[in-house]
PDB file of C-alpha atoms in Angstrom:
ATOM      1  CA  UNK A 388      34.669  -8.094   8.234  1.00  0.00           C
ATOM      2  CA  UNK A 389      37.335  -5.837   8.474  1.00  0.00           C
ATOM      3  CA  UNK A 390      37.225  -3.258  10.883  1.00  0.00           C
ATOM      4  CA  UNK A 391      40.979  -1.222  10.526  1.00  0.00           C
ATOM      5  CA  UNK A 392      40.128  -0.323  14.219  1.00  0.00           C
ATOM      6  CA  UNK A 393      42.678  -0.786  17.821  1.00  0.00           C
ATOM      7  CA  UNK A 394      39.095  -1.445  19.208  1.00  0.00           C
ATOM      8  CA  UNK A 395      36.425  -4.158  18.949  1.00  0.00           C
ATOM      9  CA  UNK A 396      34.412  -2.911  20.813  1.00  0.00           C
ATOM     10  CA  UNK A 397      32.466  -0.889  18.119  1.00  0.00           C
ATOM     11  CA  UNK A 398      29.302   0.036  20.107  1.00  0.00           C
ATOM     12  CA  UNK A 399      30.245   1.088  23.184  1.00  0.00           C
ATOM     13  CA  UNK A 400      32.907   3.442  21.446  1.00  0.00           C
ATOM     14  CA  UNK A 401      30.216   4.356  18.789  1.00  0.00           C
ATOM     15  CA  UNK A 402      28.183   5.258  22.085  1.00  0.00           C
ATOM     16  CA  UNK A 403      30.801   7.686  24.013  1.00  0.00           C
ATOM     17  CA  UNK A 404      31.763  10.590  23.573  1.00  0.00           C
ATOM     18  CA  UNK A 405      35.189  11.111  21.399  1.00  0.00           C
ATOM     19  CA  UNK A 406      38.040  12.248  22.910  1.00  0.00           C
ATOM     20  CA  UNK A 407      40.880  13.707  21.815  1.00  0.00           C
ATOM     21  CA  UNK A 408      42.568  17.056  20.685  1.00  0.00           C
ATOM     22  CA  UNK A 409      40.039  20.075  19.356  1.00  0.00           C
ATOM     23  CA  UNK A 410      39.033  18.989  16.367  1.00  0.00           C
ATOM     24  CA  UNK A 411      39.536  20.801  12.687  1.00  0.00           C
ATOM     25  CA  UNK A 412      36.918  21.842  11.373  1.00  0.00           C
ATOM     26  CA  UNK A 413      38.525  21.483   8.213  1.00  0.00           C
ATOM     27  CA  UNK A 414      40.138  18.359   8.602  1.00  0.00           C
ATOM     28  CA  UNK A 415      36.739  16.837   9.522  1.00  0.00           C
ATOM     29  CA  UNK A 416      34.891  17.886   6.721  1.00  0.00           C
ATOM     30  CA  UNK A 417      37.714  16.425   4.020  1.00  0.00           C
ATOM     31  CA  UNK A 418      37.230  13.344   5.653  1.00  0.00           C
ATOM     32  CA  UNK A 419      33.511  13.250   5.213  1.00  0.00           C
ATOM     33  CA  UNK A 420      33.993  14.597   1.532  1.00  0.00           C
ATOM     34  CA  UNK A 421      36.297  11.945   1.021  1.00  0.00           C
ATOM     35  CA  UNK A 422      34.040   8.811   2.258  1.00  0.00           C
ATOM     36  CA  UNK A 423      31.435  10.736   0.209  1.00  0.00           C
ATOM     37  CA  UNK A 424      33.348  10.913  -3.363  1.00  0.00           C
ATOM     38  CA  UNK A 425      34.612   7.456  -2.600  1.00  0.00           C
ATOM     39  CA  UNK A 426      30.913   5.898  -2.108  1.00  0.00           C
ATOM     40  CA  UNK A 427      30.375   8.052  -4.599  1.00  0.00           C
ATOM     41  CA  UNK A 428      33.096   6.314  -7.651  1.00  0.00           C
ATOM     42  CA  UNK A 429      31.572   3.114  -6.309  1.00  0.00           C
ATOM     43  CA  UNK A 430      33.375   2.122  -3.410  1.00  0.00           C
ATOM     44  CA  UNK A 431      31.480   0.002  -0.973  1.00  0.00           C
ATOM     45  CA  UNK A 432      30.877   0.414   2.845  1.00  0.00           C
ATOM     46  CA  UNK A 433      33.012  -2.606   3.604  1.00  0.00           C
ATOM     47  CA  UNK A 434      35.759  -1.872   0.745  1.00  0.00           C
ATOM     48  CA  UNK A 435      36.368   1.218   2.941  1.00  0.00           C
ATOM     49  CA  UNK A 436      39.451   1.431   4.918  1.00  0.00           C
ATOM     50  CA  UNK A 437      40.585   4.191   7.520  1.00  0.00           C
ATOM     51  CA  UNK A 438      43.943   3.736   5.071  1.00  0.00           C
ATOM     52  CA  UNK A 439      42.183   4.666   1.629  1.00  0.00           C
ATOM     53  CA  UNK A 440      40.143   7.190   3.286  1.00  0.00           C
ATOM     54  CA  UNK A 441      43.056   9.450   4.889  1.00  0.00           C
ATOM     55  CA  UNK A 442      44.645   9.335   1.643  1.00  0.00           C
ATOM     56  CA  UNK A 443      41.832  10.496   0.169  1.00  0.00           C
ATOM     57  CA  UNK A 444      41.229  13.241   2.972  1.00  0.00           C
ATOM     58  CA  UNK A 445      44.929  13.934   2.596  1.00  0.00           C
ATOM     59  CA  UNK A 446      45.105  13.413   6.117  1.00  0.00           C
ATOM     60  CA  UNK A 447      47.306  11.467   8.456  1.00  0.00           C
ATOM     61  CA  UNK A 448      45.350   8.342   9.708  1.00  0.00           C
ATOM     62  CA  UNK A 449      45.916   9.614  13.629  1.00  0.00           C
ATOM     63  CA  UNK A 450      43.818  12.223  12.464  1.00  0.00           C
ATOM     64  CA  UNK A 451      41.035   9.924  12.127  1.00  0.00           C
ATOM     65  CA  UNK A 452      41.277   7.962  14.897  1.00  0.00           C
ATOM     66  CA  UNK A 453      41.579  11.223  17.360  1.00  0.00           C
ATOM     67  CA  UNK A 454      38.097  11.669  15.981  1.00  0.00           C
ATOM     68  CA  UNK A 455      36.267   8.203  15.599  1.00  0.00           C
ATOM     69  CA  UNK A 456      38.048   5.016  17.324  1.00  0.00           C
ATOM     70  CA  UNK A 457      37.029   3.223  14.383  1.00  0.00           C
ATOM     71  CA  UNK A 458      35.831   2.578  10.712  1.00  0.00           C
ATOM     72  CA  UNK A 459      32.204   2.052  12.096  1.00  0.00           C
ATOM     73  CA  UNK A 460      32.002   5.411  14.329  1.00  0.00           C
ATOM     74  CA  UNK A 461      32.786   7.064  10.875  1.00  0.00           C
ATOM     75  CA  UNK A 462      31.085   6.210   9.091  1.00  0.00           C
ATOM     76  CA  UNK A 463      27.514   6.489  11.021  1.00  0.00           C
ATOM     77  CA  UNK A 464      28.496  10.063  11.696  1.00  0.00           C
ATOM     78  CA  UNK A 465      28.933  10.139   7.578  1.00  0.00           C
ATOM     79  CA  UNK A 466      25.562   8.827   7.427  1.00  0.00           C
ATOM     80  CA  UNK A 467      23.850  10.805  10.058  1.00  0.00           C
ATOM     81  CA  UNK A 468      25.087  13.484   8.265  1.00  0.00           C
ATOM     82  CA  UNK A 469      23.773  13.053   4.597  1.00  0.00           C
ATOM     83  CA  UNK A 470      20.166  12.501   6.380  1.00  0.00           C
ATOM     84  CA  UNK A 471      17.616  15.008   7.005  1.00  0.00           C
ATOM     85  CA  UNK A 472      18.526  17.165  10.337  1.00  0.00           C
ATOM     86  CA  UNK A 473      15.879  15.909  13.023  1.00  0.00           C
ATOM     87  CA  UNK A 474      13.575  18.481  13.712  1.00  0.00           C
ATOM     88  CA  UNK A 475      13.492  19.913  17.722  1.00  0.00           C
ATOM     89  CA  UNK A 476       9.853  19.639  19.436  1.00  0.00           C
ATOM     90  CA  UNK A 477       8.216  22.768  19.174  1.00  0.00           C
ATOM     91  CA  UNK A 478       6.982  22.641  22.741  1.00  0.00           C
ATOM     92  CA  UNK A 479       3.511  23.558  21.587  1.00  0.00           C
ATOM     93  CA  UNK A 480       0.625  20.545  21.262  1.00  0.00           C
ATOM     94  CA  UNK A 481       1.570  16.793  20.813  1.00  0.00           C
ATOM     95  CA  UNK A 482      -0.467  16.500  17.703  1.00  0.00           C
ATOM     96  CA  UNK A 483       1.480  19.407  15.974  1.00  0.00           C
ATOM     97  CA  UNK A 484       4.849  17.577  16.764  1.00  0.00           C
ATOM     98  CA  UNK A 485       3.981  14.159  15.943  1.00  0.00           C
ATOM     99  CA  UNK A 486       2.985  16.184  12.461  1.00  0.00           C
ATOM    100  CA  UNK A 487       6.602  17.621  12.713  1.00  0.00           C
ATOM    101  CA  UNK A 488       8.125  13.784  13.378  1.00  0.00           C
ATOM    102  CA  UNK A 489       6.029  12.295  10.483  1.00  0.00           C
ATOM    103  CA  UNK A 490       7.116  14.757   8.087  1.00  0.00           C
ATOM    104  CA  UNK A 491      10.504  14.524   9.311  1.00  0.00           C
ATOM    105  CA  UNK A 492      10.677  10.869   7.773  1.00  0.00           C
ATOM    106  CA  UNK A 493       8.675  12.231   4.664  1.00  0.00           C
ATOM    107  CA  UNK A 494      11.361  14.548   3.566  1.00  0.00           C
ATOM    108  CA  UNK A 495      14.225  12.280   4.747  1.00  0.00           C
ATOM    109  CA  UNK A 496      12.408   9.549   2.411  1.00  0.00           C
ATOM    110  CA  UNK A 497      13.022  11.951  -0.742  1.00  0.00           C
ATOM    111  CA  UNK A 498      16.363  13.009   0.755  1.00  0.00           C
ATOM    112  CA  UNK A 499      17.341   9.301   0.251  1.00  0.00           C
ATOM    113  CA  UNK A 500      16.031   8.909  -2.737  1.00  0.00           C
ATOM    114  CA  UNK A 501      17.880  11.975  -4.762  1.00  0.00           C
ATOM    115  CA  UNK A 502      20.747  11.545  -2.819  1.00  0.00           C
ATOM    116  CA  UNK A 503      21.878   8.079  -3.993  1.00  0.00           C
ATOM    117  CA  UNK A 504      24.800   8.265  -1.771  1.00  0.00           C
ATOM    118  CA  UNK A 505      22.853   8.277   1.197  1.00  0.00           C
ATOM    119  CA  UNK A 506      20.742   5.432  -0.813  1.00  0.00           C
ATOM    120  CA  UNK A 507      23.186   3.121  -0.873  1.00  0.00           C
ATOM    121  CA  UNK A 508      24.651   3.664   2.641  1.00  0.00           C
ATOM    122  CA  UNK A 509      21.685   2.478   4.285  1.00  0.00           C
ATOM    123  CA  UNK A 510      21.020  -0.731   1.488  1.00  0.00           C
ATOM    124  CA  UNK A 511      24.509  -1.937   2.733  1.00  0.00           C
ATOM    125  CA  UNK A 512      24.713  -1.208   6.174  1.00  0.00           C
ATOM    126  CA  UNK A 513      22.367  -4.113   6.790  1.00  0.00           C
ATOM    127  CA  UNK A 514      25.270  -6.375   5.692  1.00  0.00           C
ATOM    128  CA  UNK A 515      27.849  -4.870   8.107  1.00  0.00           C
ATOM    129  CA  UNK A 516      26.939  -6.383  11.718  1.00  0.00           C
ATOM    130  CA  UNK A 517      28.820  -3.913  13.459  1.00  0.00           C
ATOM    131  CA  UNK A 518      27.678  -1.022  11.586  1.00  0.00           C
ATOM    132  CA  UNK A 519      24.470  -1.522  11.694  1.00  0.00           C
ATOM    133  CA  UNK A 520      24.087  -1.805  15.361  1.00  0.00           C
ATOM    134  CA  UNK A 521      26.395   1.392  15.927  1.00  0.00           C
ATOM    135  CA  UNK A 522      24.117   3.083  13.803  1.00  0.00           C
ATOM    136  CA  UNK A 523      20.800   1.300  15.401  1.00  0.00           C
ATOM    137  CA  UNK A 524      22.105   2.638  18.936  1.00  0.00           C
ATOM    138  CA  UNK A 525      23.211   6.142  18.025  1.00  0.00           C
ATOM    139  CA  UNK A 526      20.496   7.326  15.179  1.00  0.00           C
ATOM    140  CA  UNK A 527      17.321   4.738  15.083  1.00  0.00           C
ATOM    141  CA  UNK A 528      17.232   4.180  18.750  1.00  0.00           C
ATOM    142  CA  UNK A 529      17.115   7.950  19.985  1.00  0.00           C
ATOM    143  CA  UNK A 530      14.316   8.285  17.381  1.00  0.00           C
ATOM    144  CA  UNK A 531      12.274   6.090  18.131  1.00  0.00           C
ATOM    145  CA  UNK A 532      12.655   7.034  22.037  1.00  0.00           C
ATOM    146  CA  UNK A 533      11.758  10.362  20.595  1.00  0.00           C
ATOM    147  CA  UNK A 534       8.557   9.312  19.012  1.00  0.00           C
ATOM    148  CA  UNK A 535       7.305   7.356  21.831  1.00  0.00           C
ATOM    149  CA  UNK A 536       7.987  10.580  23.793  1.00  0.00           C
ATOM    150  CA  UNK A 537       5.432  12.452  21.620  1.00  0.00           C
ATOM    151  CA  UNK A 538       2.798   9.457  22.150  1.00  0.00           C
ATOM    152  CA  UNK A 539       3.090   9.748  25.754  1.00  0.00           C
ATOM    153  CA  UNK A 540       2.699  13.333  25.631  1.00  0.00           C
ATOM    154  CA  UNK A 541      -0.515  12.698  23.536  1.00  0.00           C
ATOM    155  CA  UNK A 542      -1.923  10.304  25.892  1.00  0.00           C
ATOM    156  CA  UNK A 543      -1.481  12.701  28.607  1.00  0.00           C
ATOM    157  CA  UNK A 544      -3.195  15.431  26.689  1.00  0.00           C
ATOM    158  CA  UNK A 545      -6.120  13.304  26.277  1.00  0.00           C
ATOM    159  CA  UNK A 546      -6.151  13.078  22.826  1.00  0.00           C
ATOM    160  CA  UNK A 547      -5.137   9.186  22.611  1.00  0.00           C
ATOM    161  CA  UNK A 548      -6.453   6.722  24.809  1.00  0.00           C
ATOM    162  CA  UNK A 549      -4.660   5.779  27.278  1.00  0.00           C
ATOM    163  CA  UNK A 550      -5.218   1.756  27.815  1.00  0.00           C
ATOM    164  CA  UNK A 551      -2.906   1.073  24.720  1.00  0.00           C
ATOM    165  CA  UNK A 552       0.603  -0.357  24.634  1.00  0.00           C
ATOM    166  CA  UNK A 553       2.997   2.497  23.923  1.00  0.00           C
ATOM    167  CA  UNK A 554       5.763   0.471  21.490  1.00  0.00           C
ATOM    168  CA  UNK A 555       2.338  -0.614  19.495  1.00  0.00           C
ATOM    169  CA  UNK A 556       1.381   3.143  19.167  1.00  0.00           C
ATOM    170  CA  UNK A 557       4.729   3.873  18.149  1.00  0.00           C
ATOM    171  CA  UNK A 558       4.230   1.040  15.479  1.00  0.00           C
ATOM    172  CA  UNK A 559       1.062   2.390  14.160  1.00  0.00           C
ATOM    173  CA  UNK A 560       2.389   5.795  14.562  1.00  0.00           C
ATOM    174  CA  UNK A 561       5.546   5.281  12.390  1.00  0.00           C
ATOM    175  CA  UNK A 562       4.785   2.338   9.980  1.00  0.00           C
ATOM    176  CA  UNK A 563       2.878   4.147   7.457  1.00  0.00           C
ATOM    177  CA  UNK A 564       5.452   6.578   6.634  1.00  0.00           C
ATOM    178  CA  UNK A 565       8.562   4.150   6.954  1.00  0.00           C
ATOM    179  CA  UNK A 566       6.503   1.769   4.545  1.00  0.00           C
ATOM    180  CA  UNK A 567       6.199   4.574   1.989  1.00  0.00           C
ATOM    181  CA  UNK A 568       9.358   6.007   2.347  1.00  0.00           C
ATOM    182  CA  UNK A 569      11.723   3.004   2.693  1.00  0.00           C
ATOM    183  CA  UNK A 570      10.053   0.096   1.230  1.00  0.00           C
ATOM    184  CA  UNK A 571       7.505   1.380  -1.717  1.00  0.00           C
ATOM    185  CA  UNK A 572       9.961   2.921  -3.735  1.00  0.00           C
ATOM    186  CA  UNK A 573       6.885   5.015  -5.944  1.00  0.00           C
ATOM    187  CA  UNK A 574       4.899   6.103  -3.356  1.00  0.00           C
ATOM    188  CA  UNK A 575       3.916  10.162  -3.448  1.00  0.00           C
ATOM    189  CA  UNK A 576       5.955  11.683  -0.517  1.00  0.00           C
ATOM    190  CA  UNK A 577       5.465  14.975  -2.065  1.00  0.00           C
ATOM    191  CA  UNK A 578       2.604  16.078  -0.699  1.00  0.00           C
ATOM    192  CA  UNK A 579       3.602  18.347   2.198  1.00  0.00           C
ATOM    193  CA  UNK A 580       0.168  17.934   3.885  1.00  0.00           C
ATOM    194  CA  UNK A 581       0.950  14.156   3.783  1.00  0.00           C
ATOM    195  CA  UNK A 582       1.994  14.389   7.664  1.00  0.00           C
ATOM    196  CA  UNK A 583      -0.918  15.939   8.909  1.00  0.00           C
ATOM    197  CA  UNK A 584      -3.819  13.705   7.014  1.00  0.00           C
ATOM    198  CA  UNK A 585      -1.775  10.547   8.878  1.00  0.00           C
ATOM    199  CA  UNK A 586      -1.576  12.005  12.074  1.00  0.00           C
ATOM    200  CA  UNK A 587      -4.866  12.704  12.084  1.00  0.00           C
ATOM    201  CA  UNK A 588      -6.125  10.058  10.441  1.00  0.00           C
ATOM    202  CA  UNK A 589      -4.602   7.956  13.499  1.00  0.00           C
ATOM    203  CA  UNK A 590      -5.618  10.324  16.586  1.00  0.00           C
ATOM    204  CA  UNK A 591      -9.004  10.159  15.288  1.00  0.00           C
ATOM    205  CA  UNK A 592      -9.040   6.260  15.481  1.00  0.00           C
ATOM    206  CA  UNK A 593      -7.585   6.330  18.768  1.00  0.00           C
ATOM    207  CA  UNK A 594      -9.257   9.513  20.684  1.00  0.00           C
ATOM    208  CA  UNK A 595     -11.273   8.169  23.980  1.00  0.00           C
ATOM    209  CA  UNK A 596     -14.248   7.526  23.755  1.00  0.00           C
TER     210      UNK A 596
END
């Protein structure tokens, strides 16, 4: 695959924090437009190049790489971007932020599929080794920390068992909504109470006894 990077060591750098001058504000937003209208003509993920996409930008390619040290840190920030914002835990009751994290991948569900952009980002990146593992670490990752977060909040709230293995909960928790939303194409995800019937549905099954 080719990587246009000085670095192969895409994680890691995908990982830290980038360094550099103060960034343009600008700048940084003609380079996302740019990967966008390119994806968007029909350019692929791997036909990308940091090249093609400071022409595009109508930036210098130092401009890039003060900003991401490589194609792959790019482009999961262009990714993370197009997606639904993560919502912040309210602080109030587990139950009403798993509701908040289940809905969260409701709406990003539609997001992806009216914005075909996004769409297609994600179908490919499972091709692209080095992508998808930058984007595992630095997006899916923190997630799914998050989630598990909210379970063991739950369990020490009282309102799920607490003899249960926490990844599993997180499984049950999150693989009714990923199944609809990523890999049933036609399911409804418009139902706004959709969040709360599942949560529910699942603290009921798993309240003590």
């Amino acid at each position: 695959m080719r990587t246009d990077t000085p670095s192969a060591d895409t994680g890691q750098h995908c990982a830290a924090a980038r360094r550099g001058r103060p960034r343009s504000e600008a700048a940084e937003q003609a380079i996302f437009t740019a990967v966008e209208d390119m994806m968007a003509a029909g350019t692929t993920l791997s036909e990308l190049t940091i090249e093609g996409i400071a022409t595009a930008a109508g930036v210098g390619k130092a401009t890039i790489y003060r900003r991401w040290p490589n194609k792959e840190a790019l482009l999961v920030d262009v990714v993370s971007r197009l997606e639904v914002p993560v919502p912040e835990p309210s602080g109030g009751s587990a139950r009403d932020d798993l509701i908040e994290m289940i809905d969260y991948v409701r709406r990003r569900g539609l997001a992806k599929r009216t914005r075909w952009v996004l769409k297609a980002a994600l179908g490919q990146m499972q091709a692209l080794p080095e992508l998808y593992t930058a984007y595992r670490e630095r997006v899916i990752k923190p997630r799914r920390e998050a989630g598990l977060g909210l379970i063991r909040q739950a369990v020490a709230e009282g309102i799920i068992r607490d003899d249960l293995d926490l990844d599993l909960l997180g499984d049950l928790l999150m693989g009714p909504i990923l199944y609809r939303s990523i890999l049933w194409d036609d399911s409804d995800l418009e139902d706004p109470d959709l969040a709360r019937k599942m949560v529910d549905a699942l603290l009921d099954g798993l309240a003590p006894k």
